[in-house]
Amino acid sequence: MKTINTDKDRDRDKEAKKAAMKELRGVRKNLIAAASATMKLQRKELAAIKAFLKAEAATIPQIAAAIDMPTDKTLWYMATLKKYGQIIEAQKEGAFFKYALNEADNPPKKAEA
Amino acid sequence: MVPTNTKNFDTLVVGGGIAGLQTALDLGDQGYSVAVVEKDASIGGKMIRLSKVFPTLDCASCITTPKMSAVAHHENITLFTYCTLNSLDHDNSGEDSGNKFPGINAPGVKATGLKALITQNPRYVDPIKCIGCRQCEYVCPVHVPDMEQGGLSATKVICIPFSNAIPQLPMMDIENCMLCGQCEKACPTNAIDYFQKPERFIITAKTAVITTGFDLLPVRDNVQYGNAKIPNVIDSLQMERLLAPHGPYNRVLRPSDGMEPDSIAYVQCAGSRDKSTGVSYCSRVCCMYAIKQAMLLSGSLPLADIIIYYMDIRAFGKGYEQFYQNAKAMGIEFIKAKVARIDEGENGQAQVRYELQDGSGIATADHDLVILSMGMIPAWNPGAICPVSKDSDKFITSIKPKISPVLTDMEGVFVAGAAAGPKDIVDTITESGCAAMEAAKFMSKRLVEN
Ligand SMILES: Cc1cc2nc3c(=O)[nH]c(=O)nc-3n(C[C@H](O)[C@H](O)[C@H](O)COP(=O)(O)OP(=O)(O)OC[C@H]3O[C@@H](n4cnc5c(N)ncnc54)[C@H](O)[C@@H]3O)c2cc1C
């Protein structure tokens, strides 16, 4: 195993890693571009869902209609937010369940003094 | 490049499903050293992905996890997960493989030892440093379909495949990674390694047991059932996830809009017993798992109508007929009919068109959720990898199907579980014990001869 002795060694390793990462980014340029575009869209869509839920709990069709997203995609996101603890299931309305933001995971911002 | 890294074992088990785990335990407990090579990132096979199991309705995870853990902690068993088997054949190279049968590798001597070439695929995570804390997964900003949940929810580009996966190691999907570095920053043990490469190694063994299991025929290949394009028409393994406590929605909902379904239908022999799909045989377990799922559904959705469209019910095992009768008594409707096609209906429903087998004609019905009991096909094609023979159904040939169904046409190579043909867990476990016994017998016989 390699031991890092001096600051100089550490700096050299850092530089080498930086160069290797740059090269890897070059090799994976197209994949990275596609993944970044996906991530940006997902971030926007997730933010829209969460913003809508700030006001009140809602069913999948209600959320989908409000943010203009297909219902299956909305459910896909909601299942994911639930898995990562960001939303919780609330009461039932007809054949649908409502979902609410998990306050424990999204603490409300302190009111401005 | 020829790998130089060689590991020697008594038995190589290919496939870490319930068949592979049971075989490994039965051999390991007798003192044999066993290597289990699994292509997925976790062991457990289909069984760990099921909700409950017929005929006992035990929780699948509760009975599979202890076996997975016993294998992982067994002193005589070594796990190789996320690996590709590149070749498996008799070894007559003349190299010293370190095994106890003098002479088997000498040139000109009939080869009985086996040699497998394996690739360890990169996870992009150092397995020694990783502590399985999932911090990498939590901070990863890119979502991808979670195939462990039938694609019905999302996971992250770097993730541990499922909560009780063994080993608890994440893996990175580099096709969808944007190299943002967040996982690396969050990792408390510096385990992220963007530069990891595949590593090849050799396993030598005296015997091998093939336990590569089955896959379901893909719904997308089935034209008359909508090529997987009709909303709310899913396959039976997706339904297992909907029924599982850690499923995508933690309850049974319609994937198109989250509605609790009120009318649910099972289409049996979807692709099985059908020459046009290449699956002319019966997949054997579909009747029983459809009945099981229907019973579980009637427990979680007591007001829903549950219908099973079937050609014949094959309740073949001990207590299975009673299981079927119980399902009927619970109010599950069995309609003897062949489903000809499925179309998109109104309001997210699927329209099922079927021909009644009593000759009374053709009918249609709309359902909120339709489950296709797709035919079972072999998960592995030995092809150019291993010279073991396949049957006309493409599962591994058993040369003595009556008196010893685990024998293949390769000396020292045995088969168990669904790799030899569709079967349930009870038969898989029995066959695995039998394969372990045949392998042990083979090894002790050789030891005496030499
Ligand atoms: C929807 C559904 C529900 C079911 N429910 C029940 C039930 O309730 N009760 C019951 O008794 N049975 C049930 N079954 C049947 C049960 O799933 C099988 O009996 C059991 O999974 C067979 O185990 P196996 O280990 O032989 O195969 P698998 O579970 O398929 O495991 C095979 C393993 O081998 C690995 N593998 C494949 N190819 C390779 C390769 N080339 N290299 C390395 N590894 C490889 C796979 O990744 C997998 O981990 C059900 C089946 C289905 C489809």
PDB file of N, CA and C in Angstrom, chain B residues 6 11 13-14 18 46 51 69 142 158 177 189 197 199 317-318 341 365 382 384 418:
ATOM      1  N   THR B   6      -5.618 -17.571  -9.972  1.00  0.00           N
ATOM      2  CA  THR B   6      -6.413 -18.804  -9.937  1.00  0.00           C
ATOM      3  C   THR B   6      -6.830 -19.121  -8.509  1.00  0.00           C
ATOM      4  N   THR B  11     -16.070 -27.345  -5.366  1.00  0.00           N
ATOM      5  CA  THR B  11     -17.237 -27.215  -6.248  1.00  0.00           C
ATOM      6  C   THR B  11     -17.476 -25.759  -6.641  1.00  0.00           C
ATOM      7  N   VAL B  13     -20.442 -23.429  -7.957  1.00  0.00           N
ATOM      8  CA  VAL B  13     -21.889 -23.333  -8.150  1.00  0.00           C
ATOM      9  C   VAL B  13     -22.134 -22.105  -9.008  1.00  0.00           C
ATOM     10  N   VAL B  14     -22.785 -22.281 -10.144  1.00  0.00           N
ATOM     11  CA  VAL B  14     -23.047 -21.151 -11.039  1.00  0.00           C
ATOM     12  C   VAL B  14     -24.491 -20.706 -10.837  1.00  0.00           C
ATOM     13  N   ILE B  18     -32.076 -19.641  -5.039  1.00  0.00           N
ATOM     14  CA  ILE B  18     -32.301 -20.575  -3.924  1.00  0.00           C
ATOM     15  C   ILE B  18     -31.657 -21.930  -4.216  1.00  0.00           C
ATOM     16  N   LYS B  46     -34.742 -15.282  -7.818  1.00  0.00           N
ATOM     17  CA  LYS B  46     -36.123 -14.790  -7.886  1.00  0.00           C
ATOM     18  C   LYS B  46     -36.782 -14.828  -6.515  1.00  0.00           C
ATOM     19  N   SER B  51     -43.114 -11.992  -2.899  1.00  0.00           N
ATOM     20  CA  SER B  51     -43.796 -11.450  -1.721  1.00  0.00           C
ATOM     21  C   SER B  51     -43.931 -12.558  -0.678  1.00  0.00           C
ATOM     22  N   SER B  69     -27.743 -15.221   4.191  1.00  0.00           N
ATOM     23  CA  SER B  69     -26.784 -14.832   5.207  1.00  0.00           C
ATOM     24  C   SER B  69     -25.928 -16.031   5.624  1.00  0.00           C
ATOM     25  N   VAL B 142     -29.222  11.696  -9.816  1.00  0.00           N
ATOM     26  CA  VAL B 142     -29.880  11.157 -11.032  1.00  0.00           C
ATOM     27  C   VAL B 142     -30.721   9.926 -10.683  1.00  0.00           C
ATOM     28  N   ILE B 158     -26.184   5.375  -8.409  1.00  0.00           N
ATOM     29  CA  ILE B 158     -25.364   4.534  -7.521  1.00  0.00           C
ATOM     30  C   ILE B 158     -26.275   4.091  -6.389  1.00  0.00           C
ATOM     31  N   CYS B 177     -24.380   7.969 -15.317  1.00  0.00           N
ATOM     32  CA  CYS B 177     -23.671   8.786 -14.322  1.00  0.00           C
ATOM     33  C   CYS B 177     -23.147  10.062 -14.981  1.00  0.00           C
ATOM     34  N   THR B 189     -15.688   6.663   3.678  1.00  0.00           N
ATOM     35  CA  THR B 189     -14.515   5.771   3.718  1.00  0.00           C
ATOM     36  C   THR B 189     -13.714   5.813   2.415  1.00  0.00           C
ATOM     37  N   LYS B 197     -11.743  -1.321 -12.998  1.00  0.00           N
ATOM     38  CA  LYS B 197     -11.769  -2.046 -14.290  1.00  0.00           C
ATOM     39  C   LYS B 197     -12.257  -3.475 -14.045  1.00  0.00           C
ATOM     40  N   GLU B 199     -12.061  -7.356 -13.756  1.00  0.00           N
ATOM     41  CA  GLU B 199     -10.900  -8.193 -13.411  1.00  0.00           C
ATOM     42  C   GLU B 199     -11.214  -9.639 -13.717  1.00  0.00           C
ATOM     43  N   GLY B 317     -48.600 -30.202  -6.382  1.00  0.00           N
ATOM     44  CA  GLY B 317     -47.813 -30.576  -5.191  1.00  0.00           C
ATOM     45  C   GLY B 317     -48.671 -30.892  -3.989  1.00  0.00           C
ATOM     46  N   LYS B 318     -47.998 -31.248  -2.911  1.00  0.00           N
ATOM     47  CA  LYS B 318     -48.705 -31.597  -1.678  1.00  0.00           C
ATOM     48  C   LYS B 318     -49.429 -30.362  -1.114  1.00  0.00           C
ATOM     49  N   ARG B 341     -56.813 -11.684 -26.907  1.00  0.00           N
ATOM     50  CA  ARG B 341     -56.072 -10.428 -27.005  1.00  0.00           C
ATOM     51  C   ARG B 341     -56.448  -9.470 -25.870  1.00  0.00           C
ATOM     52  N   ALA B 365     -64.145  -8.286 -21.281  1.00  0.00           N
ATOM     53  CA  ALA B 365     -64.320  -7.734 -19.922  1.00  0.00           C
ATOM     54  C   ALA B 365     -63.264  -6.670 -19.708  1.00  0.00           C
ATOM     55  N   PRO B 382     -25.911 -21.934 -22.380  1.00  0.00           N
ATOM     56  CA  PRO B 382     -24.491 -22.311 -22.283  1.00  0.00           C
ATOM     57  C   PRO B 382     -23.719 -22.002 -23.564  1.00  0.00           C
ATOM     58  N   ALA B 384     -21.525 -21.013 -26.384  1.00  0.00           N
ATOM     59  CA  ALA B 384     -20.094 -21.239 -26.557  1.00  0.00           C
ATOM     60  C   ALA B 384     -19.355 -21.217 -25.212  1.00  0.00           C
ATOM     61  N   ALA B 418     -34.490 -24.438 -11.406  1.00  0.00           N
ATOM     62  CA  ALA B 418     -35.157 -24.053 -12.650  1.00  0.00           C
ATOM     63  C   ALA B 418     -34.218 -24.039 -13.858  1.00  0.00           C
TER      64      ALA B 418
END
